[in-house]
Short mmCIF file of C-alpha atoms and ligand atoms in Angstrom, two decimals:
data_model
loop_
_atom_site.label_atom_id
_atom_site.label_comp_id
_atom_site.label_asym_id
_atom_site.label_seq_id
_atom_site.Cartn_x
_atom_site.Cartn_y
_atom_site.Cartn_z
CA UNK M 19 0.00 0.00 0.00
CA UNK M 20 1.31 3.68 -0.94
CA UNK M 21 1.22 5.83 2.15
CA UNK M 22 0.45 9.49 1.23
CA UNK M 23 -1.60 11.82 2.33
CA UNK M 24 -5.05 11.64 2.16
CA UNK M 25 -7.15 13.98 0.54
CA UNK M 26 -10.37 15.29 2.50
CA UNK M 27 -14.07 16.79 1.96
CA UNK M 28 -13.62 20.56 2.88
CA UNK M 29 -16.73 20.95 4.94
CA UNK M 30 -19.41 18.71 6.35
CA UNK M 31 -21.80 20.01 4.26
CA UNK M 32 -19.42 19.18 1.32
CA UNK M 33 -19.18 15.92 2.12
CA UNK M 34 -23.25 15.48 2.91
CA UNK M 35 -24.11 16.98 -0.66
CA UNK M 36 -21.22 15.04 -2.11
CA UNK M 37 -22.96 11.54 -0.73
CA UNK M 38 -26.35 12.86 -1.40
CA UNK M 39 -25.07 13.46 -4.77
CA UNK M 40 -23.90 10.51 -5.21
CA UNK M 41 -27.37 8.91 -3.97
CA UNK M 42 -29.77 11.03 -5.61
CA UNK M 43 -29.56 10.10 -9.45
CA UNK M 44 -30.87 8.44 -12.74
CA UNK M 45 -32.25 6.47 -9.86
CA UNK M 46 -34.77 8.53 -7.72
CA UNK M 47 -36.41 10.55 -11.05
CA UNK M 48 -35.92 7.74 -14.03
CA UNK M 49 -36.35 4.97 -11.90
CA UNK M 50 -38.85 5.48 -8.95
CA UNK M 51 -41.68 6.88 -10.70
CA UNK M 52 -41.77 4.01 -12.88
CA UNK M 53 -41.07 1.36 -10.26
CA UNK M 54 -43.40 2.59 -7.67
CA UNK M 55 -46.20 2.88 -10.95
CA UNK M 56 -45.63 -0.71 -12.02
CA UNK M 57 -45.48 -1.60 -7.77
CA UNK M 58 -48.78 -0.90 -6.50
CA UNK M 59 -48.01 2.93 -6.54
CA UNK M 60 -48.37 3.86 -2.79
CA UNK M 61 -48.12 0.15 -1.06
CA UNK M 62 -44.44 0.43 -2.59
CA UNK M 63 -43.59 3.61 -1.46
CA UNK M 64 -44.57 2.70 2.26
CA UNK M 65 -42.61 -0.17 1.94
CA UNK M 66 -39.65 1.43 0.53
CA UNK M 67 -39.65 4.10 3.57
CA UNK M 68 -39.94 1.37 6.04
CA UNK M 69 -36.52 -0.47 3.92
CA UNK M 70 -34.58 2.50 3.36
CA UNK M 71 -34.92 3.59 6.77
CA UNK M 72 -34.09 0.81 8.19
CA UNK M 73 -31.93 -1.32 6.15
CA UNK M 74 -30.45 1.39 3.99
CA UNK M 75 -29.25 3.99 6.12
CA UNK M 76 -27.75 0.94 8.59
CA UNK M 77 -25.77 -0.07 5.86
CA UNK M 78 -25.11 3.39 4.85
CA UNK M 79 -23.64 3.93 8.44
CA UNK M 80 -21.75 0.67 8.12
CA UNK M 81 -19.97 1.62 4.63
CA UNK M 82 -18.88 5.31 6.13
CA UNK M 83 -17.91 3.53 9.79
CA UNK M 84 -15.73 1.14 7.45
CA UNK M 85 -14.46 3.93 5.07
CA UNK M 86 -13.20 6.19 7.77
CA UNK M 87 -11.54 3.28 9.92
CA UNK M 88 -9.32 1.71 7.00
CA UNK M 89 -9.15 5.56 5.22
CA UNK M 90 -8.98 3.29 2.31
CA UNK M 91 -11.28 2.64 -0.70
CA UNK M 92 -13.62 -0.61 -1.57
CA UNK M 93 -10.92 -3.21 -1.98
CA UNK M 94 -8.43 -1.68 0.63
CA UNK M 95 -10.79 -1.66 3.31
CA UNK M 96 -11.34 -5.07 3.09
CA UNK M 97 -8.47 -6.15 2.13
CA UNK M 98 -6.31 -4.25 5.51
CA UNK M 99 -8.38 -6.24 7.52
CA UNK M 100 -9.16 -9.33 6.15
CA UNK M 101 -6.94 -10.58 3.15
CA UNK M 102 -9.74 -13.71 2.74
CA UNK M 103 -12.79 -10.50 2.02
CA UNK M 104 -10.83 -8.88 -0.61
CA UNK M 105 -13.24 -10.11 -2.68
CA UNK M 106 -15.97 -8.19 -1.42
CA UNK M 107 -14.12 -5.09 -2.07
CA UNK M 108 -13.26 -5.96 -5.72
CA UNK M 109 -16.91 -7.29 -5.89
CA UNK M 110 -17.80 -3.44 -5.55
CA UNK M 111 -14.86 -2.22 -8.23
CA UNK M 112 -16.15 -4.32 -10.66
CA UNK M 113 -19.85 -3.16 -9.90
CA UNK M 114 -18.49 0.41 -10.57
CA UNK M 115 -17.61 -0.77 -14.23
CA UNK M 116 -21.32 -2.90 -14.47
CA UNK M 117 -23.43 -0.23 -13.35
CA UNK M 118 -21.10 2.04 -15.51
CA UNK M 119 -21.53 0.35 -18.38
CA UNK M 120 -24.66 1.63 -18.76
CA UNK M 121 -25.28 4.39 -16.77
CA UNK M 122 -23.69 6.99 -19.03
CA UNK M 123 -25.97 5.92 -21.61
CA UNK M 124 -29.22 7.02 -19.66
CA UNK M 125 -27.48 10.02 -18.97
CA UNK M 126 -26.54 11.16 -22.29
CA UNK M 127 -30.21 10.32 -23.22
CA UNK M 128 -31.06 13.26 -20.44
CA UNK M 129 -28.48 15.48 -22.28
CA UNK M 130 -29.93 14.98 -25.99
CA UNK M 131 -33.60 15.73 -24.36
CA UNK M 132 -32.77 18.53 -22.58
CA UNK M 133 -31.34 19.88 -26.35
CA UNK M 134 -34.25 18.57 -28.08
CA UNK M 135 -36.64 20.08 -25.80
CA UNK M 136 -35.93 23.46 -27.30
CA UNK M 137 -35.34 22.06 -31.26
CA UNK M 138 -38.49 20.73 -31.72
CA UNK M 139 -38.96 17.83 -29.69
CA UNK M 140 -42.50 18.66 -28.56
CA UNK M 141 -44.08 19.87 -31.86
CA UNK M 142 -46.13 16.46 -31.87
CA UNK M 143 -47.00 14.58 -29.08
CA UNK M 144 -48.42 11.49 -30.85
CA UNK M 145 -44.99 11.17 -32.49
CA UNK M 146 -42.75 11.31 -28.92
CA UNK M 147 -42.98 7.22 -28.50
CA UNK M 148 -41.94 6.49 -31.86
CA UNK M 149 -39.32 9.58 -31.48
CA UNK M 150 -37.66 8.24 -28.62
CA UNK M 151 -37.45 4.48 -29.76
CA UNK M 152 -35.91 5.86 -32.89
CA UNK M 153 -33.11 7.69 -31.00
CA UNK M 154 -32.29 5.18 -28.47
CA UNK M 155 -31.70 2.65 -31.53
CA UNK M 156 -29.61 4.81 -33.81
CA UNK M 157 -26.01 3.68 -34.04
CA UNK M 158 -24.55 7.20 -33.88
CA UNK M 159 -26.36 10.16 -32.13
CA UNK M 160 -27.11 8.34 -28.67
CA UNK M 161 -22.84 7.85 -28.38
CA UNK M 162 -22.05 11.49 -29.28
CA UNK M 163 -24.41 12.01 -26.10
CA UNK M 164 -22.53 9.36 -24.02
CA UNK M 165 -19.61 10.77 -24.81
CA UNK M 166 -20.34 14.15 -23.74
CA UNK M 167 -21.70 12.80 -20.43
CA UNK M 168 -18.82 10.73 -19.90
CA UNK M 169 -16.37 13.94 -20.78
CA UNK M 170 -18.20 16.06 -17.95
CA UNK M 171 -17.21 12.67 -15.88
CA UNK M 172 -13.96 13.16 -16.31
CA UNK M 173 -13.42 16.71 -16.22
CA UNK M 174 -14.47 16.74 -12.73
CA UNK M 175 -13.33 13.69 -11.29
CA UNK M 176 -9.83 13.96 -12.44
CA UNK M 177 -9.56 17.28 -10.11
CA UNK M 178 -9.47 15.52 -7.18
CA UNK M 179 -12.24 15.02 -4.31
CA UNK M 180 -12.24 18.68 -2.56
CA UNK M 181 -11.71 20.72 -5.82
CA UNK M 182 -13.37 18.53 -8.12
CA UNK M 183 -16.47 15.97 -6.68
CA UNK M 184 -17.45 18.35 -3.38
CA UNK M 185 -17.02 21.47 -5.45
CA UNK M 186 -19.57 20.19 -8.22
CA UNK M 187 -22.03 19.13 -5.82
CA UNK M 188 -22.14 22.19 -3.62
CA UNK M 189 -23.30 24.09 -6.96
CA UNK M 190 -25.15 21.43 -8.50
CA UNK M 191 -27.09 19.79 -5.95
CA UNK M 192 -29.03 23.15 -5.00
CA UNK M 193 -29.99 23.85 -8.60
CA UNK M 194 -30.89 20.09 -8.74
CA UNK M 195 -33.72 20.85 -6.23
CA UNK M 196 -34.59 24.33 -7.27
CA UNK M 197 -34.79 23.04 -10.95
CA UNK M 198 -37.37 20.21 -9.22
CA UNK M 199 -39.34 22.95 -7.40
CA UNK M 200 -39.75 24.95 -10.02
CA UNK M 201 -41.33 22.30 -12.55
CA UNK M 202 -42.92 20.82 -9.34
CA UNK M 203 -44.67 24.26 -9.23
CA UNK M 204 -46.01 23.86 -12.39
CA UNK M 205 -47.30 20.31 -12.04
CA UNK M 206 -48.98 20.81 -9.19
CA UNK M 207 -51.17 24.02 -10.32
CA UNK M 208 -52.63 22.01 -12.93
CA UNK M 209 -56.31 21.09 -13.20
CA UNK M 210 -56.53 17.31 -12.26
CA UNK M 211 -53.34 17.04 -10.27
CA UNK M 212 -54.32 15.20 -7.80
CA UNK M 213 -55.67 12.18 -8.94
CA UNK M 214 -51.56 11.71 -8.92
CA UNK M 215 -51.45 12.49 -5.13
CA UNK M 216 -54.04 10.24 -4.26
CA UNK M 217 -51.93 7.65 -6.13
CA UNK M 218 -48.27 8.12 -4.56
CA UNK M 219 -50.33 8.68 -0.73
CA UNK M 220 -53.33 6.18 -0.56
CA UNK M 221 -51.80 2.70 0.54
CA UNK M 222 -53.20 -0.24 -0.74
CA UNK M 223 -51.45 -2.80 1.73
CA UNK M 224 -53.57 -5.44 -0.27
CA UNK M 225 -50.36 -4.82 -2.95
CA UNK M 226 -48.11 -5.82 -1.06
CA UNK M 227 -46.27 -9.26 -1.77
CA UNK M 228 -42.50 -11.08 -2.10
CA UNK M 229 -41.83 -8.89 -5.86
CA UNK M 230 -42.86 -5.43 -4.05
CA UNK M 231 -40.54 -6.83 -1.44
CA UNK M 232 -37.79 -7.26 -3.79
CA UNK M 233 -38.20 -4.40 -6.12
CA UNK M 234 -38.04 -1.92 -2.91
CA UNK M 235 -34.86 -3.59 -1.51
CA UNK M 236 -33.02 -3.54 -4.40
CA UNK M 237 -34.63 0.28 -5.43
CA UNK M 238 -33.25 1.16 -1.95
CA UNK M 239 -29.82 -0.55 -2.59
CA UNK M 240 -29.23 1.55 -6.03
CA UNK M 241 -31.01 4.60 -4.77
CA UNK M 242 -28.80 4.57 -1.97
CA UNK M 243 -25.57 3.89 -4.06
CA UNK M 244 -24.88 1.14 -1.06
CA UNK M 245 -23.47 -2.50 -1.77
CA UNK M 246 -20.50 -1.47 -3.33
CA UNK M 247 -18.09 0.14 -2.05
CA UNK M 248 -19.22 3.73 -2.70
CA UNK M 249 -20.18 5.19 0.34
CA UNK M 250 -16.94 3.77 1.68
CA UNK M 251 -14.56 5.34 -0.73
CA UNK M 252 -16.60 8.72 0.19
CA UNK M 253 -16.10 7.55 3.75
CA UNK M 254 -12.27 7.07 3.51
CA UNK M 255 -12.28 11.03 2.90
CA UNK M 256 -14.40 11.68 5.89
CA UNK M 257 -12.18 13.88 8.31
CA UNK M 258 -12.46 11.87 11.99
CA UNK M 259 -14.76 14.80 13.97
CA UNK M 260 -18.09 14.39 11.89
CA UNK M 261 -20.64 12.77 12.85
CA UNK M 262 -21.50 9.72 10.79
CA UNK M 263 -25.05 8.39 11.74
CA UNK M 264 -25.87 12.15 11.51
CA UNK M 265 -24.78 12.32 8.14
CA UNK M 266 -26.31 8.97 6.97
CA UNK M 267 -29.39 9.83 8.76
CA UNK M 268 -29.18 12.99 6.47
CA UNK M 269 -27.98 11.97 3.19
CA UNK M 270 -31.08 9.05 2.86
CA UNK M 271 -33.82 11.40 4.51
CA UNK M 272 -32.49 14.26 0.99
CA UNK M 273 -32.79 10.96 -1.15
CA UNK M 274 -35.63 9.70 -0.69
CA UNK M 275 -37.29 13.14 0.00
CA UNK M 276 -36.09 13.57 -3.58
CA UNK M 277 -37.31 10.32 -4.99
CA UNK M 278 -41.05 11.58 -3.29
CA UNK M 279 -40.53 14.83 -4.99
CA UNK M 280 -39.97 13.37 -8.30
CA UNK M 281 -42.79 11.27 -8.00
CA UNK M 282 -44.68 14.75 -6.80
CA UNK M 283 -43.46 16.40 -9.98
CA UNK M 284 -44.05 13.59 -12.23
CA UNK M 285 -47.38 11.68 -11.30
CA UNK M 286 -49.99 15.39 -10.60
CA UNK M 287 -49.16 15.89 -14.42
CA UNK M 288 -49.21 12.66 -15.59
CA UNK M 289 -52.75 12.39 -14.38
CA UNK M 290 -54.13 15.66 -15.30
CA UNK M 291 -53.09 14.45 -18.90
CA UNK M 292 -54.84 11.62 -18.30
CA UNK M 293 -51.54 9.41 -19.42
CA UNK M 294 -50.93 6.05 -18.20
CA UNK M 295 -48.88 5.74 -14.75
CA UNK M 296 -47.18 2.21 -14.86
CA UNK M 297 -45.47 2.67 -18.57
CA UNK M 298 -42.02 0.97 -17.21
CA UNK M 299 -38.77 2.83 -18.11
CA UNK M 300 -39.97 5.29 -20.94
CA UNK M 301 -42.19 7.50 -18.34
CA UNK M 302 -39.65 9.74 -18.06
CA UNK M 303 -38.09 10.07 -21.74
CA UNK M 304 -41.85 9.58 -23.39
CA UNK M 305 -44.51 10.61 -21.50
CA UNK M 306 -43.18 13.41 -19.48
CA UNK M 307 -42.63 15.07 -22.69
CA UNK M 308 -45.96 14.07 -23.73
CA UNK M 309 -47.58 16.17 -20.75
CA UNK M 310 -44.84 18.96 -21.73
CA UNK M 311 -46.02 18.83 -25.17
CA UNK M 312 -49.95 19.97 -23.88
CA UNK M 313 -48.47 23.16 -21.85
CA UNK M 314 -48.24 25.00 -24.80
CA UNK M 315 -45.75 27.80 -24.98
CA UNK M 316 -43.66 27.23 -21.76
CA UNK M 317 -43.98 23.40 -22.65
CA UNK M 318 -40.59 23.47 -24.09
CA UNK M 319 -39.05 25.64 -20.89
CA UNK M 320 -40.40 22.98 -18.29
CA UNK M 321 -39.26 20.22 -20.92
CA UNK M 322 -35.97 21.79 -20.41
CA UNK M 323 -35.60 22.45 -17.07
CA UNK M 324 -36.63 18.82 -16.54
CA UNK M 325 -34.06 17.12 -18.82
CA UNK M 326 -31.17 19.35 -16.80
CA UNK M 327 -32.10 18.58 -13.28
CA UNK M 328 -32.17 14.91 -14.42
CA UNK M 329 -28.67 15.56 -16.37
CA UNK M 330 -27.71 17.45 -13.29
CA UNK M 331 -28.57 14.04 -11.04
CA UNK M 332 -27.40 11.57 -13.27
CA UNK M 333 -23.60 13.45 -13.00
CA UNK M 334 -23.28 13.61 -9.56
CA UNK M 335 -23.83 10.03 -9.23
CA UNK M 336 -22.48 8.87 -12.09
CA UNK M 337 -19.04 11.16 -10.77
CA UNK M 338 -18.91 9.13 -7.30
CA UNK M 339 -19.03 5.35 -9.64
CA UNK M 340 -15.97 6.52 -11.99
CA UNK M 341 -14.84 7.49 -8.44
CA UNK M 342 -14.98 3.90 -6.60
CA UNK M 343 -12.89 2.76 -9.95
CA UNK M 344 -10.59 5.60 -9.81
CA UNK M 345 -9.89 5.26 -6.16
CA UNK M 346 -8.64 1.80 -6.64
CA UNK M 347 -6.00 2.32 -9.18
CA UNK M 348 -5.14 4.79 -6.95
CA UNK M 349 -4.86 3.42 -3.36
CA UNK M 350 -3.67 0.06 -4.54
CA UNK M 351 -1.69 0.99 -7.58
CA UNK M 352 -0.15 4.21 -7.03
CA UNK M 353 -1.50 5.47 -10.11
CA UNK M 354 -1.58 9.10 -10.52
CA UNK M 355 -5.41 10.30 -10.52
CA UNK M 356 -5.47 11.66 -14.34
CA UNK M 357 -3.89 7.99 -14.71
CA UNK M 358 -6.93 6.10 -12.99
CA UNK M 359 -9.90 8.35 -14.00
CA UNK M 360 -8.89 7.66 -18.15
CA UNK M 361 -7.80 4.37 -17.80
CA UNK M 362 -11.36 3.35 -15.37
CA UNK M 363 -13.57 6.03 -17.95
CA UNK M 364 -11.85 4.22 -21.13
CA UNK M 365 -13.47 1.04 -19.85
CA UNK M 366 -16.59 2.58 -18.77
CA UNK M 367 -16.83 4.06 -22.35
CA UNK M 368 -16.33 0.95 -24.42
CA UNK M 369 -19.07 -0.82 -22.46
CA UNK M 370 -21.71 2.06 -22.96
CA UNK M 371 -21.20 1.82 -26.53
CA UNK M 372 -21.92 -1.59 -26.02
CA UNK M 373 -24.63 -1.00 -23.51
CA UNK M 374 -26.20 1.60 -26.28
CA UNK M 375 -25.73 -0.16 -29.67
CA UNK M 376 -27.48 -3.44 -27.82
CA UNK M 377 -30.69 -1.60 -28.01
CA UNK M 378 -30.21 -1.25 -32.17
CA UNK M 379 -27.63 -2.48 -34.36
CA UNK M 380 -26.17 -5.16 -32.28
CA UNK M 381 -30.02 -6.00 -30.54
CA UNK M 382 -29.73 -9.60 -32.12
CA UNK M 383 -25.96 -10.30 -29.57
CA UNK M 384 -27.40 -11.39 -26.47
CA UNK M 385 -25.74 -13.29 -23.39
CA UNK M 386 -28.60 -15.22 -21.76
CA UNK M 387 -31.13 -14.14 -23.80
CA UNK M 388 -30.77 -10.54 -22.65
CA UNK M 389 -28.47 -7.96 -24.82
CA UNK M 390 -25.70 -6.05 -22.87
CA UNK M 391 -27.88 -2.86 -21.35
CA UNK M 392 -30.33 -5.07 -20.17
CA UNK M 393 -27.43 -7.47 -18.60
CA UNK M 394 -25.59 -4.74 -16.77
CA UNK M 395 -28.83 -3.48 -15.44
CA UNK M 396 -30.29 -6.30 -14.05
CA UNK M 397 -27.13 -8.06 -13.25
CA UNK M 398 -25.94 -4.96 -10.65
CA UNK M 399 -29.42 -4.46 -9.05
CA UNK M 400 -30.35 -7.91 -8.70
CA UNK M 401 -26.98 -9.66 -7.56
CA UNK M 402 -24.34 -7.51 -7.11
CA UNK M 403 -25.87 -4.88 -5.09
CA UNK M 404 -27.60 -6.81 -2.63
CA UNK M 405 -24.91 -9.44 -2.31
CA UNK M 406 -22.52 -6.20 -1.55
CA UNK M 407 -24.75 -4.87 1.36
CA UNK M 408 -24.81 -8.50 2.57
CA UNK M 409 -20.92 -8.33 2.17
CA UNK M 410 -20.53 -5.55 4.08
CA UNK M 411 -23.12 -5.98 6.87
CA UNK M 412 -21.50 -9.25 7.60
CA UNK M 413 -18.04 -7.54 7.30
CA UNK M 414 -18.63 -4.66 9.89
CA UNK M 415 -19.81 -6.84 12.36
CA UNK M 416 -18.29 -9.96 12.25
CA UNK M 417 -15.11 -9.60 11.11
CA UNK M 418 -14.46 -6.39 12.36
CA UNK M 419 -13.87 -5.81 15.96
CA UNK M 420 -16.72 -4.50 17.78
CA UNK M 421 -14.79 -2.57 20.00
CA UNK M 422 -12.88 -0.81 16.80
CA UNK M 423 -16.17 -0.07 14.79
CA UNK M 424 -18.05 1.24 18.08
CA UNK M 425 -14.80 3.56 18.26
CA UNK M 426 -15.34 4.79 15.02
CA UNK M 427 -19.00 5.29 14.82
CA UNK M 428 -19.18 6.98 18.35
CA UNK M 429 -16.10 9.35 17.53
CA UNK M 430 -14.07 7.75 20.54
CA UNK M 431 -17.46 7.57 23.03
CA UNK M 432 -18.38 11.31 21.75
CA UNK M 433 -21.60 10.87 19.57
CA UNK M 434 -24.98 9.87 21.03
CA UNK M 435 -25.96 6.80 18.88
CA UNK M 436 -28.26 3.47 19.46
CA UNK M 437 -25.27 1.87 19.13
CA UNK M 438 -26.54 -1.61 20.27
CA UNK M 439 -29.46 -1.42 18.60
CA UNK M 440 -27.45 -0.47 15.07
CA UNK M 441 -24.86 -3.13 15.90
CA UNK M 442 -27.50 -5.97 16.55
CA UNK M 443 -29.60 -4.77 13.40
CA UNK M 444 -26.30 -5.15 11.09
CA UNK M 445 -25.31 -8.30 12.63
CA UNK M 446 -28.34 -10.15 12.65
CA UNK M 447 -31.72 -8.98 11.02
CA UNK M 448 -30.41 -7.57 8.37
CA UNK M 449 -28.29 -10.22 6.33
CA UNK M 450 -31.15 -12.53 7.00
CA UNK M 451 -33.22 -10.18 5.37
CA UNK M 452 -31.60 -9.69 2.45
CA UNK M 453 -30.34 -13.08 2.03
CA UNK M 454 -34.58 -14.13 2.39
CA UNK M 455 -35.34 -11.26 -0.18
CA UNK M 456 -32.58 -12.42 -2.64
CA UNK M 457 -33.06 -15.78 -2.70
CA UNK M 458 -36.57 -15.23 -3.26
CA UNK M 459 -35.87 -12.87 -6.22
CA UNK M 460 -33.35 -15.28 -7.72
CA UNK M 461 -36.18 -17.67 -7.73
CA UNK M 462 -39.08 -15.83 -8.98
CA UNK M 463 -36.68 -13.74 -11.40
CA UNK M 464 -37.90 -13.29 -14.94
CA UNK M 465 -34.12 -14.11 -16.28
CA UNK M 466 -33.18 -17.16 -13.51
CA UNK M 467 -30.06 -17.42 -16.36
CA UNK M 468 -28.59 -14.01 -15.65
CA UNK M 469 -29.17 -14.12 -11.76
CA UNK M 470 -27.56 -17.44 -11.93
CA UNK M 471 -24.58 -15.64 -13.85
CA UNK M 472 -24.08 -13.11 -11.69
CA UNK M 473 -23.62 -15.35 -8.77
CA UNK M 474 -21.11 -17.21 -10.83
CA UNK M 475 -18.89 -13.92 -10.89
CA UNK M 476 -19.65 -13.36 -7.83
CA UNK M 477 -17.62 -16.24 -7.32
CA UNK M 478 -15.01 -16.26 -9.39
CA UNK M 479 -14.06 -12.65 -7.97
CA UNK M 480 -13.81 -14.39 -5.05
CA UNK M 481 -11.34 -17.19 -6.37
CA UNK M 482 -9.33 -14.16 -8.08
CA UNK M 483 -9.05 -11.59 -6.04
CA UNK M 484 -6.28 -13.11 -4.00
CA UNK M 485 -3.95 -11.88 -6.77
CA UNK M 486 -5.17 -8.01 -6.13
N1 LIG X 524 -27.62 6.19 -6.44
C1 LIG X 524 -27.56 6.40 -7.86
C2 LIG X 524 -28.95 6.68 -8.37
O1 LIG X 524 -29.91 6.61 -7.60
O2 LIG X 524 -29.09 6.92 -9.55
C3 LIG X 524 -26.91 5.26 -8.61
C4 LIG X 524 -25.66 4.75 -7.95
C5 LIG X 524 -24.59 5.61 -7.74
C6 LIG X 524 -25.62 3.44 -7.53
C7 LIG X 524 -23.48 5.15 -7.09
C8 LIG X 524 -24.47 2.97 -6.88
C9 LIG X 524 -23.42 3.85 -6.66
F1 LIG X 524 -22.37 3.41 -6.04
#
């Protein structure tokens, strides 16, 4: 290992907006809508609250606990401890590069739409469906918009974490929510609107079974950017006075506040229109624009402002993955940063292009019956994720000391935290949990193949990562 110093957030609020940043993403405004639509609307978003809150922001606490105690990222943590668990750590690298590998493609769909919002893109809103099916299967234009995504990528994670990642989020996470507000505003005002309130706020508990179970856990997983190594590599940079189950307690209160808020924006104007809620992932690219398209004048404005804030998301999380890749090369290479962020974005660029030509040209290639966007999606939510907060839970709490980890968590004895409540949470409820949930979802999964797959690399990490 290369002893140096160790860069460090600036502020606590740096580093809070930095991990919110990271959390808040493609997944809270693409995602949620669609998954809460498709899971009983309301009945999942109860249950989500009840997972996040519990299981997520305990493993959330565990991954910045771990971070700060090894100052190390995904695979040094483990590895300092434990040379048998550097698997787990790698298991989280390598989910940087899967999640990566198609990631950037969403988000240089955000950029083309926020750009096409003000050429034209609304003129006809019978045509948007067809429009967007057209675009996402063209062999050129959606890798130009990769590109550019992946560019902004670099740009800012190649100037380091104070200068670079906490600077960009302390000016891009507040215009992430005023953006919100602001079409939020105009959702709400509409006639109609709240057919979409009664939707996200009256529970049907009658909805709730084993897939809502599964869909929330591994929504809160990915919303959450926990089970891989993330929110310890923003951990390792945590300076040893703040307060981590503060900061955990705030960073998934702003995310899912923000998932509710894009569900507030997106659902009042959905159902004034009259649209259909539970379209699966298009709500956002085609009928969003749809209920733009019937605003009339401003309709391109809001389309806009829309497309940015979700731009604006998608790069602060999408900065914290090329991060976890980054960090690796560094801690455990001694790679210089401009080094690790080209050679980890390189990768991460090849396998969008992939990721994006799967859905046209090359739609006939598939692994498993499913073609590469599809496989990195499902494979990183399904397995990876979940088998990483399993990883880690375990990790923290038996592997670890106690004594060390209650050190860390408590700042020495300092903080007031349910400590033993926390501890027995992590150490016993919630791997059986998730193990119950995952099993269960590799069971009643639509593509057994792929989940079977993933726990096959799962695996063979495991066999070599001794060589790391
Ligand atoms: N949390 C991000 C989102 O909701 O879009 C996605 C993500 C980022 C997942 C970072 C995992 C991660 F480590």
């Amino acid at each position: 290992m290369i002893e140096k110093a160790r860069e460090s957030w600036t502020s606590r609020l740096g580093f809070i907006l930095a991990a919110a940043g990271s959390a808040v993403g493609l997944g809270n405004i693409w995602r949620f809508p669609y998954v809460a639509g498709m899971n009983g609307g309301s009945a999942f978003i109860v249950v989500y609250f009840f997972i996040a809150l519990v299981v997520g922001l305990s493993i959330m606490v565990a991954e910045f606990t771990l971070g700060r105690y090894t100052k190390l990222s995904a695979v040094g943590a483990f590895k300092s401890i434990s040379k048998r668990w550097t698997f787990a750590g790698f298991l989280g690298f390598l989910t940087a590069f899967i999640i990566m590998g198609f990631y950037p493609v969403v988000g240089g769909w955000t950029l083309a739409y926020a750009f096409k919002s003000v050429t034209g893109l609304l003129r006809n809103a019978e045509t948007l469906r067809d429009a967007f099916g057209k675009f996402i299967t063209s062999p050129v234009e959606p890798i130009f918009w990769l590109a550019l995504f992946l560019a902004f990528n670099v740009i800012i994670v190649a100037r380091g974490i104070s200068k670079g990642i906490e600077l960009a989020n302390k000016i891009l996470m507040p215009s992430l929510l005023l953006l919100l507000l602001a079409i939020g505003l105009r959702s709400w005002t509409l006639p109609g609107a709240s057919g979409g309130l009664e939707f996200l706020f009256k529970p049907d508990f009658s909805k709730i079974n084993g897939n809502v179970l599964l869909a929330a856990l591994g929504q809160a997983f990915f919303s959450l950017s926990l089970g891989m190594g993330c929110m310890i590599t923003y951990g390792s940079y945590l300076k040893k006075e703040e307060n981590i189950p503060a900061s955990a307690f705030v960073v998934t209160a702003m995310d899912t506040l923000i998932a509710i808020l894009a569900g507030l924006v997106i659902f009042p104007a959905v159902f004034a229109f009259g649209v259909e809620p539970a379209t699966g992932p298009g709500l956002v690219f085609i009928v969003v624009p749809q209920v733009f398209a019937k605003l009339g004048v401003f309709g391109p404005l809001f389309s806009l402002l829309f497309f940015l804030a979700l731009f604006v998301a998608a790069l602060t999380s999408s900065i914290s993955l090329l991060e976890v890749a980054a960090a690796y090369f560094i801690d455990q290479k001694g790679w210089n940063r401009k080094k690790a962020v080209l050679v980890s974005s390189a990768i991460m660029f090849f396998m969008s292009i992939l990721s994006s030509l799967s859905l046209g040209v090359l739609s006939g290639f598939t692994i498993l019956g499913v073609g590469f966007f599809d496989l990195f999606d499902l494979l990183s939510d399904k397995v990876f994720l979940t088998v990483g907060g399993l990883l880690v839970a375990i990790f923290v709490t038996w592997v670890v000391k106690k004594e060390n980890i209650h050190m860390e968590v408590t700042n020495n004895g300092t903080v007031k935290f349910p400590f033993a409540l926390w501890y027995n949470l992590v150490k016993y409820v919630i791997p059986v949990l998730i193990g119950i949930i995952t099993v269960t979802g590799i069971i009643s999964a639509h593509q057994p193949a792929v989940m079977v797959l993933g726990i096959l690399i799962v695996i063979l990490a495991a066999i070599f990562s001794h060589k790391l």
